[in-house]
PDB file of C-alpha atoms in Angstrom:
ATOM      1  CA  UNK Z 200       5.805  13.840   5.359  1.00 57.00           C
ATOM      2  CA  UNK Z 201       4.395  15.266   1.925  1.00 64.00           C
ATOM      3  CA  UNK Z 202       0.962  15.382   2.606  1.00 82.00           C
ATOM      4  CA  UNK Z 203      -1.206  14.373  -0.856  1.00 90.00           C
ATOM      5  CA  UNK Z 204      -4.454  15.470  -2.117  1.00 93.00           C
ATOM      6  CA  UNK Z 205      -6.274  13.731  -4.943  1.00 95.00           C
ATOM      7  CA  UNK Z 206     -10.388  13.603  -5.945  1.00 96.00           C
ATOM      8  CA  UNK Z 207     -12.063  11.134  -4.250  1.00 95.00           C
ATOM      9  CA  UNK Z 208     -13.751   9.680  -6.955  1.00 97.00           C
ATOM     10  CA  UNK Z 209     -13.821   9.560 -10.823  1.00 97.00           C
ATOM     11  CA  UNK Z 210     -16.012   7.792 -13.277  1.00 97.00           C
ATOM     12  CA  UNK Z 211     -15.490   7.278 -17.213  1.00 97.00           C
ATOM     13  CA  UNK Z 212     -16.088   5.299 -20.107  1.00 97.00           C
ATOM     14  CA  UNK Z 213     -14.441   2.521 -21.471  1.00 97.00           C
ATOM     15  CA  UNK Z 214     -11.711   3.249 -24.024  1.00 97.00           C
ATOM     16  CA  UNK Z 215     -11.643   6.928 -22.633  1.00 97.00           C
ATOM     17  CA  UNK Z 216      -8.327   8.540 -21.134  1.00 97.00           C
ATOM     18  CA  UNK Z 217      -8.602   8.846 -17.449  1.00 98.00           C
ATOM     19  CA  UNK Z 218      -5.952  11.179 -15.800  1.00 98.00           C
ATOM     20  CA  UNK Z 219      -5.703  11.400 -12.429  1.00 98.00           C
ATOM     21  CA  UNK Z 220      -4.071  14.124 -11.018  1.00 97.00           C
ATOM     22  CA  UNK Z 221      -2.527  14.566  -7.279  1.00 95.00           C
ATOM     23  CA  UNK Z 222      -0.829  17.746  -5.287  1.00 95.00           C
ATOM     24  CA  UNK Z 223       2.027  17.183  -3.168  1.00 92.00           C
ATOM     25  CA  UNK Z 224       2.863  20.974  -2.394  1.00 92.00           C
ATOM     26  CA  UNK Z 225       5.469  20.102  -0.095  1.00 89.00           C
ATOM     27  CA  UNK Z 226       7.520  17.743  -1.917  1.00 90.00           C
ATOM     28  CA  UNK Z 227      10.769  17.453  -0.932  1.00 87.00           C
ATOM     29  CA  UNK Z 228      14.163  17.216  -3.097  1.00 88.00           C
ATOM     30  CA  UNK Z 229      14.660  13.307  -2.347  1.00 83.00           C
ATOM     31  CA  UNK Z 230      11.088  12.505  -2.811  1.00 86.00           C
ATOM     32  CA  UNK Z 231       9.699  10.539  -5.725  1.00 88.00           C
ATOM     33  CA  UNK Z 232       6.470  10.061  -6.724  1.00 91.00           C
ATOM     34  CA  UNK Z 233       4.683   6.701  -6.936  1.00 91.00           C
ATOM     35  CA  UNK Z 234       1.416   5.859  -8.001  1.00 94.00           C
ATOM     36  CA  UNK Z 235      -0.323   1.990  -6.811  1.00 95.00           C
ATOM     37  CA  UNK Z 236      -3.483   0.581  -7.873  1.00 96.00           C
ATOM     38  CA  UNK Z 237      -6.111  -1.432  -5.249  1.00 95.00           C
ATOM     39  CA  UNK Z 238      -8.550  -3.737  -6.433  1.00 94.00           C
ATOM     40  CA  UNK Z 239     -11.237  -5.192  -3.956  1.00 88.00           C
ATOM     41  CA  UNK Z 240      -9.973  -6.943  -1.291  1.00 86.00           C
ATOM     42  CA  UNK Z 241      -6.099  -7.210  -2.396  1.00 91.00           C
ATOM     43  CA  UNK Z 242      -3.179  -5.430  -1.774  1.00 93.00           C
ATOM     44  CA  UNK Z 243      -2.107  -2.436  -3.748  1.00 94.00           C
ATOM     45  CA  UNK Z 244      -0.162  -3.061  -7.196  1.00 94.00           C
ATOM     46  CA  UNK Z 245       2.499  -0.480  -7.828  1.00 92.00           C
ATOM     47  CA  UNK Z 246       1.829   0.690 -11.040  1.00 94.00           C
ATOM     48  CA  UNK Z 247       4.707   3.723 -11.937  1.00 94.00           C
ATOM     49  CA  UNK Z 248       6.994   5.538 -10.419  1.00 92.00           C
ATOM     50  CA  UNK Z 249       8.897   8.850 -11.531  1.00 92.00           C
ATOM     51  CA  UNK Z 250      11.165  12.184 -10.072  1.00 92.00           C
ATOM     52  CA  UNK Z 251      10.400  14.485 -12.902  1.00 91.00           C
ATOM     53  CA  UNK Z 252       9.132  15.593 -16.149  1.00 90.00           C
ATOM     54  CA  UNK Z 253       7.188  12.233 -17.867  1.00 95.00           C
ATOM     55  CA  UNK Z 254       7.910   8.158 -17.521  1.00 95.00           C
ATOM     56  CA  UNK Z 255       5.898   5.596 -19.562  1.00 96.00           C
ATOM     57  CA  UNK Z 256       5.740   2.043 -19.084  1.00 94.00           C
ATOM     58  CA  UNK Z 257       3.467  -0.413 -20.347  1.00 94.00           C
ATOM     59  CA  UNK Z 258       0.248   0.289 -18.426  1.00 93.00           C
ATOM     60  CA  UNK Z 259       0.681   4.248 -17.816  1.00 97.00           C
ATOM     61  CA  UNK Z 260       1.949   7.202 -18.202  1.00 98.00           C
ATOM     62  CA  UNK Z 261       3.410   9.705 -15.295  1.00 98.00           C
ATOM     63  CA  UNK Z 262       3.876  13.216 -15.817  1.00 97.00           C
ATOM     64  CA  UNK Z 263       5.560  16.057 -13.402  1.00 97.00           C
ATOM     65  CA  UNK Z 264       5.672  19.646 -13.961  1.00 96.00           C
ATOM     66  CA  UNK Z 265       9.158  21.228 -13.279  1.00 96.00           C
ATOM     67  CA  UNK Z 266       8.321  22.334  -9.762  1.00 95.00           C
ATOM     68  CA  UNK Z 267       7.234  19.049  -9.149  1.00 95.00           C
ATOM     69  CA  UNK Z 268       4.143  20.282  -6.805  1.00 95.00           C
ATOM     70  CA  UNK Z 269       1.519  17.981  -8.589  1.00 96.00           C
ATOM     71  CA  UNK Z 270       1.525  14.931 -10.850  1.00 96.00           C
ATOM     72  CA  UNK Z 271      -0.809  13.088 -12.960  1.00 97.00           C
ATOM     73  CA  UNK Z 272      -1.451   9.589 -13.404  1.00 98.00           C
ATOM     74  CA  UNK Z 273      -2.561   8.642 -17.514  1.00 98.00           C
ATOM     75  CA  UNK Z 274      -4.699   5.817 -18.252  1.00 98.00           C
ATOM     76  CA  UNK Z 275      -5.126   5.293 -22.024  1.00 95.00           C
ATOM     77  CA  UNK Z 276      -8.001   3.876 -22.987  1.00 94.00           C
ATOM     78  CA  UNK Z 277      -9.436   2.154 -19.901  1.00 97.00           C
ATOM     79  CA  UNK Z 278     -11.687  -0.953 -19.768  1.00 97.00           C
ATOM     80  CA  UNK Z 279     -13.590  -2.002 -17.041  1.00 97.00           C
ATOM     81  CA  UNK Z 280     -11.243  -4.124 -15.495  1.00 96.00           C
ATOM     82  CA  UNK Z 281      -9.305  -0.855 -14.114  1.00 97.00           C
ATOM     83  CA  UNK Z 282     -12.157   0.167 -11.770  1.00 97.00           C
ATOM     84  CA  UNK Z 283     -10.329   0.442  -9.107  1.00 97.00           C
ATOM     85  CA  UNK Z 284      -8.382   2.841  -6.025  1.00 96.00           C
ATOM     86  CA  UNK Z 285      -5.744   4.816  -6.954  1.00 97.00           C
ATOM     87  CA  UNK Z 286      -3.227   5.896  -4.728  1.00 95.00           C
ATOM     88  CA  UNK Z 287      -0.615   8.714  -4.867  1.00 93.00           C
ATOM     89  CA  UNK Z 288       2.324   8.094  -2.712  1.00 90.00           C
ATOM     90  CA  UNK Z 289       5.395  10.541  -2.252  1.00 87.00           C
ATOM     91  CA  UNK Z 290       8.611   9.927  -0.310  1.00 80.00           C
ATOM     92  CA  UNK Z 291      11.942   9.308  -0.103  1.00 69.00           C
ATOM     93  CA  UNK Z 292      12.086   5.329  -0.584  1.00 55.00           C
ATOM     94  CA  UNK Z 293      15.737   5.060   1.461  1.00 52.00           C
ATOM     95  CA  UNK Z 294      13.411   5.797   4.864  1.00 52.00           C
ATOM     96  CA  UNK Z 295      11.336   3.028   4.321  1.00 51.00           C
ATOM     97  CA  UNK Z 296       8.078   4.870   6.273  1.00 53.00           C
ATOM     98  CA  UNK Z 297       7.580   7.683   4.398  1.00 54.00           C
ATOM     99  CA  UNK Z 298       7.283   6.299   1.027  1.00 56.00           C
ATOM    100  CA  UNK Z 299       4.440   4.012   2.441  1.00 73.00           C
ATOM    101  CA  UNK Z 300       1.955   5.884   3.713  1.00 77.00           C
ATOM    102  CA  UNK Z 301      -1.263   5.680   2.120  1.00 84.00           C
ATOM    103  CA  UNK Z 302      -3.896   8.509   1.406  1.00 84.00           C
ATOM    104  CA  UNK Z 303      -7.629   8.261   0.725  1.00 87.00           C
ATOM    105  CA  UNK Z 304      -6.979   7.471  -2.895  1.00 94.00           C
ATOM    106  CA  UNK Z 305      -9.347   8.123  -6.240  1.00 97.00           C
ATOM    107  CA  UNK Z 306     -11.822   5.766  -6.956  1.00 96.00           C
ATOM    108  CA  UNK Z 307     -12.373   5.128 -10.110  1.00 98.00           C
ATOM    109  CA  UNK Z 308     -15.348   3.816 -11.851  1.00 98.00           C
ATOM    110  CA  UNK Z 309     -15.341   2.682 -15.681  1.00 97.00           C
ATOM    111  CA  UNK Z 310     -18.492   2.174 -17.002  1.00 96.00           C
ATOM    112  CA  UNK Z 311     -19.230   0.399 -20.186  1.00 95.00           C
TER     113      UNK Z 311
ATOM    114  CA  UNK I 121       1.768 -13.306  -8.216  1.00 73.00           C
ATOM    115  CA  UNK I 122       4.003 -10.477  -6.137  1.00 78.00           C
ATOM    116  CA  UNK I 123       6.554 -12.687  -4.361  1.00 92.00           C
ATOM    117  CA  UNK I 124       4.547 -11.735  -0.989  1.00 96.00           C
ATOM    118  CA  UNK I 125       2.630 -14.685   0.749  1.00 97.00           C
ATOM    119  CA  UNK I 126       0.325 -14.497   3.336  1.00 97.00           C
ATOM    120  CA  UNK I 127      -1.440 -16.890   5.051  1.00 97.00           C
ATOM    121  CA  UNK I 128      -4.149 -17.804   6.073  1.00 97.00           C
ATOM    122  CA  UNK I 129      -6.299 -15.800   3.552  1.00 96.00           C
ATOM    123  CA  UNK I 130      -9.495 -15.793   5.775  1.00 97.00           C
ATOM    124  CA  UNK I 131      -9.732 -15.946   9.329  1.00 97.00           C
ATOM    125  CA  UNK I 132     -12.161 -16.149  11.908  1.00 97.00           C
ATOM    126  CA  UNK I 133     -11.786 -15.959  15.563  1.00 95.00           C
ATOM    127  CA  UNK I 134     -13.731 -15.270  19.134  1.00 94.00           C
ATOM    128  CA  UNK I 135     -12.652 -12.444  21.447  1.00 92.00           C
ATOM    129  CA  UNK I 136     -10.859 -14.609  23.465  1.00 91.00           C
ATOM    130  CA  UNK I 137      -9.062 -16.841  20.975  1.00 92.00           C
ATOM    131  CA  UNK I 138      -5.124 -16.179  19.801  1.00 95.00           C
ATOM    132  CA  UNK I 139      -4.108 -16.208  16.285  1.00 96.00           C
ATOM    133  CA  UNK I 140      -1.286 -15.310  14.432  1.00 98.00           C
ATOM    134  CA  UNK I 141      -1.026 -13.938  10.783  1.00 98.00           C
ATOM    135  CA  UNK I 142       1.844 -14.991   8.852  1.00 98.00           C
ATOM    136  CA  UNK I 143       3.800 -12.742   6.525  1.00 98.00           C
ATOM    137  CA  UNK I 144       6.474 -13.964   3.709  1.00 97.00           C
ATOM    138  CA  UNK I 145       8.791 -12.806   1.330  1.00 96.00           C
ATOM    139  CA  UNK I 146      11.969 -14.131  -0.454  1.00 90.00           C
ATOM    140  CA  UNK I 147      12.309 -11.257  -2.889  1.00 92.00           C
ATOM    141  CA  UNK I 148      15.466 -10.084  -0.785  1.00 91.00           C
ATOM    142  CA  UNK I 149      13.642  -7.210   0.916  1.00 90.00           C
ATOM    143  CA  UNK I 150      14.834  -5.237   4.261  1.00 89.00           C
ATOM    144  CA  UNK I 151      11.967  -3.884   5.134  1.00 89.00           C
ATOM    145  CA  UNK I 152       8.398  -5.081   5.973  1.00 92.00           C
ATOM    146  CA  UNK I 153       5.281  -3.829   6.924  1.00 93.00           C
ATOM    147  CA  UNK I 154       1.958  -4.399   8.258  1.00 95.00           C
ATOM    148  CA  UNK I 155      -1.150  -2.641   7.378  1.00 95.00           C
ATOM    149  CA  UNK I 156      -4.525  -2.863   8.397  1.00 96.00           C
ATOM    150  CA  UNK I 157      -7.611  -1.685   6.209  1.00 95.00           C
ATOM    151  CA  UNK I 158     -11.095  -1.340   6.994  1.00 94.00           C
ATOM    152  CA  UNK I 159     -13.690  -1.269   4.745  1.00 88.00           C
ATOM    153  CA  UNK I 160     -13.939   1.646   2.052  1.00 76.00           C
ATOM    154  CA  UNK I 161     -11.143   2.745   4.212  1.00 82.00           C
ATOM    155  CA  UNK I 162      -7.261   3.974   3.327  1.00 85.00           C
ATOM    156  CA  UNK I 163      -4.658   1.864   4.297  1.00 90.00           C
ATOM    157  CA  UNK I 164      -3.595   2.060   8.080  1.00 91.00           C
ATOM    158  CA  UNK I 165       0.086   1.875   8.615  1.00 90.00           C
ATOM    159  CA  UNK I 166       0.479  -0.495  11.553  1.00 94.00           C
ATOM    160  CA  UNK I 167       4.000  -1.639  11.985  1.00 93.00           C
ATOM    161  CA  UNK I 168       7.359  -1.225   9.950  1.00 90.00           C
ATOM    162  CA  UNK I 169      10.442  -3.472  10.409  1.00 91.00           C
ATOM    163  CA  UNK I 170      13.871  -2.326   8.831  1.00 86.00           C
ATOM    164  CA  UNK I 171      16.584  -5.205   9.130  1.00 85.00           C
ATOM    165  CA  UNK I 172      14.289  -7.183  11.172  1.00 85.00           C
ATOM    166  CA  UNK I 173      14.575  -4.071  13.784  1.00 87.00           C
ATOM    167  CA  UNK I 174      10.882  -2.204  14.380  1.00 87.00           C
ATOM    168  CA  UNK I 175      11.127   1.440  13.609  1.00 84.00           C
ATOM    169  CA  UNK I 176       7.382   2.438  13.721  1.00 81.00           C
ATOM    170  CA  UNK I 177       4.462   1.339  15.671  1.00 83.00           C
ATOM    171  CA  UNK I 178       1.580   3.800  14.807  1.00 82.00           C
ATOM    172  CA  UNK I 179      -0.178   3.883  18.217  1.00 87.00           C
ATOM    173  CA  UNK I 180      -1.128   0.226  17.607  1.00 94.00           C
ATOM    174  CA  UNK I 181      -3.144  -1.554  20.601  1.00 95.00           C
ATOM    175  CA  UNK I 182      -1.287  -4.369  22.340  1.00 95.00           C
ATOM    176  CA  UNK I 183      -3.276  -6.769  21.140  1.00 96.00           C
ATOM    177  CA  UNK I 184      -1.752  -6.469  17.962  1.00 97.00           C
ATOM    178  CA  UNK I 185       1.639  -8.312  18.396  1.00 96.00           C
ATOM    179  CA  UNK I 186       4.680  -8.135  16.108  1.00 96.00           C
ATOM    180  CA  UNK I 187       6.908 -11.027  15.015  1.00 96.00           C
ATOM    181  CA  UNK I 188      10.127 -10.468  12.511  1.00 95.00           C
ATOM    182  CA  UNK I 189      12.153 -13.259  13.475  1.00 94.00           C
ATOM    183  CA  UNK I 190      14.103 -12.683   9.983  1.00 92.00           C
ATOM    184  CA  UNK I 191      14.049 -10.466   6.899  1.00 89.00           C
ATOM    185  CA  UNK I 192      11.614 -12.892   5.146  1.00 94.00           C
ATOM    186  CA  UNK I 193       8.814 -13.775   7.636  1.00 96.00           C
ATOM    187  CA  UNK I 194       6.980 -11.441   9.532  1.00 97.00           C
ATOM    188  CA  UNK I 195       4.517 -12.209  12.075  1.00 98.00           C
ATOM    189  CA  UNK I 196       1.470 -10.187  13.703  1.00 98.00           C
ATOM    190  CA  UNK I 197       0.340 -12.256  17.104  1.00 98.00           C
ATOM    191  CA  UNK I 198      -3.562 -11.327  17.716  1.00 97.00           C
ATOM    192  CA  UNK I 199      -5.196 -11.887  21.311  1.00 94.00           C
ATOM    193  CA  UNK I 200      -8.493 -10.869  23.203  1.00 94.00           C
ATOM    194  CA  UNK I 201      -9.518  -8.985  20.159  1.00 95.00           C
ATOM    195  CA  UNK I 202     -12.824  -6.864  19.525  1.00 95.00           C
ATOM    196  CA  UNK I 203     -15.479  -7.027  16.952  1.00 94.00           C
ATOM    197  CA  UNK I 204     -13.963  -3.803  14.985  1.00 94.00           C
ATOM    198  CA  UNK I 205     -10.436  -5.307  14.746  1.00 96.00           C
ATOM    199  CA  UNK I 206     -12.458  -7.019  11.493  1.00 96.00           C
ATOM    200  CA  UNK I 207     -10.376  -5.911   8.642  1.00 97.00           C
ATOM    201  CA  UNK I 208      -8.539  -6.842   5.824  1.00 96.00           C
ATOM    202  CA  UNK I 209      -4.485  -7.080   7.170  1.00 98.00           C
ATOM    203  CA  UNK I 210      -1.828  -6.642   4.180  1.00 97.00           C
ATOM    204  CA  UNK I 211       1.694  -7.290   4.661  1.00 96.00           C
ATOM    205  CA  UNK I 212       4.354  -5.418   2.558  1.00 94.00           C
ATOM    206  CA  UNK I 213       8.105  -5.449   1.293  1.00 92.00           C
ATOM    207  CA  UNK I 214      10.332  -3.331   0.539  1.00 88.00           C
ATOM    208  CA  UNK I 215      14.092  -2.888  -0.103  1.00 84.00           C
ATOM    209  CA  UNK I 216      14.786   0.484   1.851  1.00 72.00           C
ATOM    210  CA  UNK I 217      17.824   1.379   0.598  1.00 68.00           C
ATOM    211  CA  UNK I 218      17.402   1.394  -3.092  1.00 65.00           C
ATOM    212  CA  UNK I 219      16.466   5.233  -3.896  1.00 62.00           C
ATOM    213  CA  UNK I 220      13.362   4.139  -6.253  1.00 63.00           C
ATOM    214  CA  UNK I 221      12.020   1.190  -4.781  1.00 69.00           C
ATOM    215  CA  UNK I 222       8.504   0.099  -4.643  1.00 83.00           C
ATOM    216  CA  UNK I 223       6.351  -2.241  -2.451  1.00 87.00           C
ATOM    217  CA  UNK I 224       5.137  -5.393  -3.207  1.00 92.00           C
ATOM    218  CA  UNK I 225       2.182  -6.462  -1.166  1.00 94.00           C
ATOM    219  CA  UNK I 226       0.356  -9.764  -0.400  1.00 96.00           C
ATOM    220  CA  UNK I 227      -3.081 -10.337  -1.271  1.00 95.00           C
ATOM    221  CA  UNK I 228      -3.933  -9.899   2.486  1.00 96.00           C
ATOM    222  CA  UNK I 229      -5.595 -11.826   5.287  1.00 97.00           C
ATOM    223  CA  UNK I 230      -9.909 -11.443   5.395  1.00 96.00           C
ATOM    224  CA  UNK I 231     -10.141 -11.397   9.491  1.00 97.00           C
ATOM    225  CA  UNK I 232     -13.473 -11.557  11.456  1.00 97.00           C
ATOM    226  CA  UNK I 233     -13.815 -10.832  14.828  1.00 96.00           C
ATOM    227  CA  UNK I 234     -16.952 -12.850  16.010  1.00 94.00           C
TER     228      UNK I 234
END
């Protein structure tokens, strides 16, 4: 399993950029990289997903180097309704297991 | 709304009671999964079903019993368990053999342990 590592915690502003970034040194060729949100008492939200170099969608942006070692997770212009956990999730998705398994996360705080 | 329902949403139950959580999905998933998280904890991967076969059981204690009796519904039977079983339990879906796929997770069940 690609093991992640991400900061524990985070605070900001709202309307700032938050960018979160996580190290998966061991990534291997199959594995993407998917990022999920956690609120309070629900179940994570999947919020992007990419393999390499940068994938936008409507709520974030995903960026990987070209060795594909680290990623980071862009928030533009947060409010306070995206405190929240952020998790960092690598595998290969065909395996089921491995592209489930939850790390500590980032906690983010906005603050007004 | 994530197309994962679980139910009940809040549970509480004695030591000696038995109680089972109920999982569903009809978003044409293969795999499921049952987590259990603790508070200000990470997510604990308890059980994983592929094609309604189990292919993981992370040390789980037998009081924690597992129920796919299809690809949609997933079970977890509960009996004689202890106060720090209280946790929030999430179930999860997944289609396993789509290269990119994510997870879709319900919004949990609360479960006390009195």
């Amino acid at each position: 399993l690609a093991k992640t590592t991400q900061p524990i915690s985070m605070d900001s502003y709202e309307g700032q950029e938050v960018n979160i970034t996580c190290s998966h040194n061991n990534i291997a060729t199959n594995d993407y990289i998917t990022w999920y949100q956690q609120f309070p008492s629900q179940g994570p939200r999947f919020i992007i997903q990419g393999y390499k170099t940068k994938v936008t969608n409507e709520v974030a942006s995903l960026f990987i180097p070209a060795d594909r070692k680290s990623s980071t997770l862009s928030l533009p212009r947060v409010s306070l309704s995206d405190t929240a956990v952020y998790y960092c999730l690598v595998g290969d998705s065909g395996t089921g297991r491995r592209a489930l398994t939850f790390g500590s996360g980032t906690r983010l705080q906005v603050q007004p | 709304e994530t197309g994962v329902t679980q139910t009940p949403r809040h549970l509480v139950m004695g030591m000696t009671n038995k109680k089972s959580l109920k999982c569903e999905q009809h978003l044409g998933h293969n795999a499921m999964y049952w987590y259990k998280q603790s508070a200000k904890k990470p997510l604990e991967l308890m059980f994983v079903y592929n094609f309604k076969e189990q292919t993981e059981n992370n040390s789980v204690p037998s009081r924690f019993s597992p129920e796919c009796p299809n690809s949609s519904h997933l079970f977890l039977h509960l009996h004689t368990l202890q106060p720090e079983d209280s946790a929030l339990y999430l179930c999860a879906s997944s289609q396993p053999d789509k290269k990119n796929t994510e997870a879709f997770f319900g919004q949990g069940t609360r479960l006390t342990v009195v």
